[in-house]
Amino acid sequence: TIVTPEINKEFFERALGAPRTLRPDAIANSGKQAVIEGVGEKRVFEDSAHTAELYHIQGLPHAEDMLVMYLPKEKIVVFADMYNVPPANNPVPNPPVVGTVVMMDNLARLGLDFDTLISVHAPNPDMPITKASVLASLGRSE
């Protein structure tokens, strides 16, 4: 099962539903169809111990189909490709990085109570990031 923003659902259904006749892959060889689930504004996964919430981030200049994962018990937001840690010698970007501003504004709009952000985009020695440090990089405070 692939969980993706609703805007991507049709693309994945077409791409993964097409026959693979030149070089069949594991999906083609299994005889099964991939299950694609679209996420609108919010999707929650939970079991007896944990809750993971997916939220659509609106207004990003990079892409309109980005999600963040919120782990409320742990107070962690997991994201990709929305925030880059500013250089230590220039902690407040001027002008502020637009994606960072949009991401933080969305997290505030959603009312997510978090302390930590973790990027899954690329290895970064400054991970995890605190909410306070991101806000400070934008010249903001809580």
Coordinates of N, CA and C in Angstrom, one line a residue:
T1 N 0.8 -1.2 0.0 CA 0.0 0.0 0.0 C 0.9 1.2 0.0
I2 N 0.6 2.2 -0.9 CA 1.3 3.4 -1.0 C 0.3 4.5 -0.5
V3 N 0.7 5.3 0.5 CA -0.1 6.4 1.0 C 0.6 7.7 0.4
T4 N -0.2 8.5 -0.3 CA 0.4 9.7 -0.9 C -0.6 10.8 -0.9
P5 N -0.2 12.0 -1.1 CA -1.2 13.1 -1.2 C -2.2 12.8 -2.3
E6 N -3.4 13.2 -2.1 CA -4.5 12.9 -3.1 C -4.2 13.3 -4.5
I7 N -3.4 14.4 -4.6 CA -3.1 14.9 -6.0 C -2.2 13.9 -6.7
N8 N -1.5 13.0 -6.0 CA -0.6 12.1 -6.6 C -1.3 10.7 -6.9
K9 N -2.4 10.5 -6.4 CA -3.0 9.2 -6.4 C -3.2 8.7 -7.9
E10 N -3.8 9.5 -8.7 CA -4.0 9.0 -10.1 C -2.7 8.7 -10.8
F11 N -1.7 9.5 -10.6 CA -0.4 9.2 -11.2 C 0.1 7.8 -10.8
F12 N 0.1 7.5 -9.5 CA 0.6 6.2 -9.0 C -0.3 5.1 -9.5
E13 N -1.6 5.3 -9.6 CA -2.4 4.2 -10.1 C -2.1 3.9 -11.6
R14 N -1.9 5.0 -12.4 CA -1.5 4.7 -13.8 C -0.2 4.1 -13.9
A15 N 0.8 4.7 -13.2 CA 2.2 4.2 -13.3 C 2.3 2.7 -12.8
L16 N 1.7 2.4 -11.7 CA 1.9 1.1 -11.2 C 0.9 0.1 -11.7
G17 N -0.2 0.6 -12.4 CA -1.2 -0.3 -13.0 C -0.8 -0.7 -14.4
A18 N 0.1 0.0 -15.0 CA 0.5 -0.2 -16.4 C 1.3 -1.6 -16.5
P19 N 1.1 -2.3 -17.6 CA 1.8 -3.6 -17.8 C 3.3 -3.3 -17.9
R20 N 4.0 -4.3 -17.3 CA 5.5 -4.2 -17.5 C 5.9 -5.4 -18.3
T21 N 5.9 -5.2 -19.6 CA 6.2 -6.3 -20.5 C 7.6 -6.5 -20.9
L22 N 8.4 -5.4 -20.9 CA 9.8 -5.5 -21.3 C 10.7 -6.1 -20.2
R23 N 10.4 -5.6 -19.0 CA 11.2 -6.1 -17.9 C 10.3 -6.2 -16.6
P24 N 9.5 -7.2 -16.5 CA 8.6 -7.3 -15.3 C 9.3 -7.1 -14.0
D25 N 8.7 -6.4 -13.1 CA 9.3 -6.2 -11.8 C 8.5 -7.1 -10.8
A26 N 8.8 -6.8 -9.5 CA 8.2 -7.7 -8.4 C 6.7 -7.5 -8.4
I27 N 6.1 -6.3 -8.7 CA 4.7 -6.2 -8.7 C 4.1 -7.0 -9.9
A28 N 4.7 -6.9 -11.1 CA 4.2 -7.6 -12.2 C 4.3 -9.1 -12.0
N29 N 5.3 -9.5 -11.4 CA 5.5 -11.0 -11.2 C 4.6 -11.5 -10.1
S30 N 4.2 -10.7 -9.2 CA 3.3 -11.2 -8.1 C 1.9 -11.4 -8.6
G31 N 1.5 -10.7 -9.7 CA 0.1 -10.7 -10.1 C -0.8 -9.9 -9.3
K32 N -0.3 -9.1 -8.3 CA -1.1 -8.3 -7.5 C -1.1 -6.8 -8.0
Q33 N -2.1 -6.1 -7.6 CA -2.1 -4.6 -7.9 C -1.7 -3.9 -6.7
A34 N -0.9 -2.8 -6.9 CA -0.5 -1.9 -5.8 C -1.8 -1.2 -5.3
V35 N -1.9 -1.0 -4.0 CA -3.0 -0.3 -3.4 C -2.5 1.1 -3.2
I36 N -3.2 2.1 -3.7 CA -2.8 3.5 -3.6 C -3.9 4.2 -2.8
E37 N -3.5 4.8 -1.6 CA -4.5 5.5 -0.8 C -4.1 7.0 -0.8
G38 N -5.0 7.9 -1.1 CA -4.8 9.3 -1.2 C -5.1 9.9 0.2
V39 N -4.3 10.9 0.5 CA -4.5 11.7 1.7 C -5.0 13.1 1.3
G40 N -6.2 13.5 1.8 CA -6.6 14.9 1.6 C -5.9 15.8 2.5
E41 N -6.5 16.3 3.6 CA -5.9 17.2 4.5 C -5.3 16.5 5.7
K42 N -5.8 15.3 6.0 CA -5.3 14.6 7.2 C -5.6 13.1 7.1
R43 N -4.7 12.3 7.6 CA -4.9 10.9 7.7 C -4.2 10.4 9.0
V44 N -4.9 9.6 9.7 CA -4.3 9.1 11.0 C -4.1 7.6 11.0
F45 N -3.0 7.1 11.4 CA -2.7 5.7 11.6 C -2.4 5.5 13.1
E46 N -3.0 4.5 13.7 CA -2.8 4.3 15.1 C -2.9 2.8 15.4
D47 N -2.2 2.4 16.5 CA -2.3 1.1 17.1 C -2.4 1.3 18.6
S48 N -2.3 0.3 19.3 CA -2.5 0.4 20.8 C -1.4 1.3 21.5
A49 N -0.3 1.5 20.8 CA 0.8 2.2 21.5 C 1.1 3.6 20.8
H50 N 0.9 3.7 19.5 CA 1.3 4.9 18.8 C 0.2 5.5 17.9
T51 N 0.4 6.8 17.7 CA -0.4 7.5 16.7 C 0.5 8.2 15.7
A52 N 0.3 8.1 14.5 CA 1.0 8.9 13.4 C -0.1 9.6 12.6
E53 N 0.1 10.9 12.5 CA -0.9 11.7 11.7 C -0.2 12.3 10.5
L54 N -0.8 12.2 9.4 CA -0.2 12.8 8.2 C -1.1 14.1 7.9
Y55 N -0.4 15.2 7.5 CA -1.0 16.4 7.2 C -0.5 17.0 5.9
H56 N -1.4 17.5 5.1 CA -1.1 18.2 3.8 C -0.5 19.6 4.2
I57 N 0.6 19.9 3.6 CA 1.2 21.3 3.8 C 0.8 22.1 2.6
Q58 N 0.1 23.2 2.8 CA -0.5 24.0 1.8 C 0.5 25.2 1.4
G59 N 0.5 25.5 0.1 CA 1.2 26.7 -0.3 C 2.7 26.7 -0.4
L60 N 3.3 25.5 -0.5 CA 4.7 25.4 -0.7 C 5.1 25.8 -2.1
P61 N 6.1 26.6 -2.3 CA 6.5 27.0 -3.6 C 7.2 25.8 -4.3
H62 N 7.7 24.9 -3.6 CA 8.4 23.7 -4.2 C 7.5 22.7 -4.8
A63 N 6.4 22.4 -4.1 CA 5.4 21.4 -4.6 C 4.1 21.5 -3.8
E64 N 3.0 21.2 -4.4 CA 1.7 21.3 -3.8 C 1.3 19.9 -3.2
D65 N 2.2 19.0 -3.2 CA 1.8 17.6 -2.8 C 2.7 17.1 -1.7
M66 N 2.9 17.9 -0.7 CA 3.8 17.5 0.4 C 3.0 17.2 1.7
L67 N 3.5 16.2 2.4 CA 2.9 15.8 3.6 C 4.0 15.9 4.7
V68 N 3.5 16.1 6.0 CA 4.4 15.9 7.1 C 3.7 14.9 8.0
M69 N 4.5 14.2 8.8 CA 4.0 13.2 9.7 C 4.2 13.8 11.1
Y70 N 3.1 13.7 11.9 CA 3.2 14.2 13.3 C 3.0 13.1 14.2
L71 N 3.9 13.0 15.2 CA 3.8 11.9 16.2 C 3.5 12.7 17.5
P72 N 2.2 12.7 17.9 CA 1.8 13.6 19.0 C 2.3 13.1 20.3
K73 N 2.4 11.9 20.6 CA 3.0 11.4 21.8 C 4.4 11.8 22.0
E74 N 5.2 11.7 21.0 CA 6.6 12.1 21.0 C 6.9 13.5 20.8
K75 N 5.8 14.3 20.3 CA 5.9 15.7 20.0 C 7.0 15.9 18.9
I76 N 6.9 15.1 17.8 CA 7.9 15.2 16.7 C 7.1 15.4 15.4
V77 N 7.7 16.3 14.5 CA 7.2 16.4 13.2 C 8.3 15.9 12.3
V78 N 7.9 15.0 11.3 CA 8.8 14.4 10.4 C 8.5 15.0 9.0
F79 N 9.5 15.4 8.3 CA 9.2 16.1 7.0 C 10.3 15.8 6.0
A80 N 10.1 16.2 4.8 CA 11.2 16.1 3.8 C 11.1 17.3 2.9
D81 N 12.2 17.9 2.6 CA 12.4 18.9 1.5 C 11.6 20.2 1.7
M82 N 11.4 20.6 3.0 CA 10.7 21.9 3.3 C 11.6 22.8 4.0
Y83 N 12.6 22.3 4.8 CA 13.4 23.2 5.6 C 14.9 22.8 5.5
N84 N 15.7 23.8 5.3 CA 17.1 23.6 5.3 C 17.7 24.3 6.4
V85 N 18.6 23.7 7.2 CA 19.2 24.4 8.3 C 20.1 25.5 7.8
P86 N 19.9 26.7 8.3 CA 20.8 27.8 7.9 C 22.2 27.6 8.4
P87 N 23.2 28.2 7.7 CA 24.6 28.2 8.2 C 24.7 28.8 9.6
A88 N 25.6 28.2 10.4 CA 25.7 28.6 11.8 C 26.2 30.1 11.9
N89 N 26.9 30.6 10.9 CA 27.4 32.0 10.9 C 26.3 33.0 10.4
N90 N 25.2 32.5 9.9 CA 24.1 33.3 9.4 C 22.8 32.7 9.8
P91 N 22.4 32.7 11.1 CA 21.3 31.9 11.5 C 19.9 32.5 11.1
V92 N 19.8 33.7 10.7 CA 18.6 34.3 10.2 C 18.7 34.6 8.8
P93 N 18.1 33.7 7.9 CA 18.2 34.0 6.5 C 17.5 35.4 6.1
N94 N 18.1 36.1 5.2 CA 17.5 37.4 4.9 C 17.5 37.5 3.3
P95 N 16.3 37.3 2.7 CA 15.0 37.1 3.3 C 14.9 35.7 3.8
P96 N 13.9 35.4 4.7 CA 13.8 34.1 5.2 C 13.5 33.1 4.1
V97 N 13.9 31.9 4.3 CA 13.6 30.8 3.3 C 12.1 30.6 3.2
V98 N 11.6 30.7 2.0 CA 10.1 30.7 1.9 C 9.5 29.4 2.3
G99 N 10.2 28.2 1.9 CA 9.6 26.9 2.3 C 9.6 26.8 3.8
T100 N 10.6 27.3 4.5 CA 10.6 27.2 6.0 C 9.4 28.0 6.6
V101 N 9.2 29.2 6.1 CA 8.2 30.0 6.6 C 6.8 29.4 6.3
V102 N 6.6 28.8 5.1 CA 5.3 28.2 4.8 C 5.1 26.9 5.7
M103 N 6.2 26.1 5.9 CA 6.1 25.0 6.7 C 5.7 25.3 8.1
M104 N 6.4 26.3 8.7 CA 6.1 26.7 10.1 C 4.8 27.3 10.2
D105 N 4.3 28.1 9.3 CA 3.0 28.7 9.3 C 1.9 27.6 9.2
N106 N 2.1 26.6 8.4 CA 1.2 25.5 8.3 C 1.1 24.7 9.6
L107 N 2.3 24.4 10.3 CA 2.3 23.7 11.5 C 1.6 24.5 12.6
A108 N 1.7 25.8 12.6 CA 0.9 26.6 13.5 C -0.6 26.6 13.2
R109 N -0.9 26.7 11.9 CA -2.3 26.6 11.5 C -3.0 25.3 11.9
L110 N -2.2 24.2 11.8 CA -2.7 22.9 12.2 C -2.8 22.7 13.7
G111 N -2.1 23.6 14.5 CA -2.1 23.5 15.9 C -1.4 22.3 16.5
L112 N -0.3 21.9 15.8 CA 0.5 20.8 16.2 C 1.4 21.2 17.4
D113 N 1.3 20.4 18.4 CA 2.2 20.7 19.6 C 3.4 19.8 19.5
F114 N 4.5 20.4 19.0 CA 5.7 19.6 18.8 C 6.9 20.4 19.4
D115 N 8.0 19.6 19.7 CA 9.2 20.2 20.1 C 10.4 20.0 19.1
T116 N 10.2 18.9 18.3 CA 11.3 18.4 17.5 C 10.9 18.2 16.1
L117 N 11.8 18.5 15.1 CA 11.6 18.3 13.7 C 12.7 17.4 13.2
I118 N 12.3 16.4 12.4 CA 13.3 15.5 11.8 C 13.1 15.4 10.3
S119 N 14.1 15.7 9.6 CA 14.1 15.6 8.1 C 14.5 14.2 7.7
V120 N 13.8 13.7 6.7 CA 14.1 12.4 6.1 C 14.7 12.6 4.7
H121 N 14.9 13.8 4.3 CA 15.3 14.1 2.9 C 16.8 13.7 2.7
A122 N 17.6 14.1 3.6 CA 19.0 13.8 3.4 C 19.7 13.8 4.7
P123 N 20.8 13.1 4.8 CA 21.6 13.2 6.1 C 22.0 14.6 6.4
N124 N 21.8 14.9 7.7 CA 22.1 16.3 8.1 C 22.7 16.2 9.5
P125 N 23.9 16.7 9.8 CA 24.5 16.6 11.1 C 23.7 17.4 12.2
D126 N 22.9 18.3 11.7 CA 22.2 19.1 12.7 C 20.8 18.5 13.0
M127 N 20.5 17.3 12.7 CA 19.3 16.7 13.1 C 19.4 16.0 14.4
P128 N 18.3 15.9 15.1 CA 17.0 16.5 14.9 C 17.1 18.0 15.2
I129 N 16.1 18.8 14.8 CA 16.1 20.2 15.0 C 15.0 20.5 16.0
T130 N 15.3 21.5 16.8 CA 14.2 21.9 17.8 C 13.3 23.0 17.1
K131 N 12.1 23.0 17.6 CA 11.2 24.0 17.1 C 11.7 25.4 17.4
A132 N 12.3 25.6 18.6 CA 12.8 26.9 18.9 C 13.9 27.3 18.0
S133 N 14.8 26.4 17.6 CA 15.9 26.8 16.7 C 15.4 27.2 15.3
V134 N 14.3 26.5 14.8 CA 13.7 26.9 13.5 C 13.1 28.2 13.6
L135 N 12.3 28.4 14.6 CA 11.7 29.8 14.8 C 12.8 30.8 14.9
A136 N 13.8 30.6 15.7 CA 14.9 31.6 15.8 C 15.6 31.9 14.5
S137 N 15.7 30.8 13.6 CA 16.3 31.0 12.3 C 15.4 32.0 11.4
L138 N 14.2 32.1 11.8 CA 13.2 33.0 11.1 C 13.1 34.3 11.8
G139 N 13.8 34.5 12.9 CA 13.6 35.7 13.7 C 12.3 35.7 14.5
R140 N 11.8 34.5 14.8 CA 10.6 34.4 15.5 C 10.8 33.7 16.9
S141 N 9.8 33.8 17.7 CA 9.8 33.0 19.0 C 8.5 32.4 19.2
E142 N 8.4 31.5 20.2 CA 7.1 30.9 20.4 C 6.1 31.8 21.1

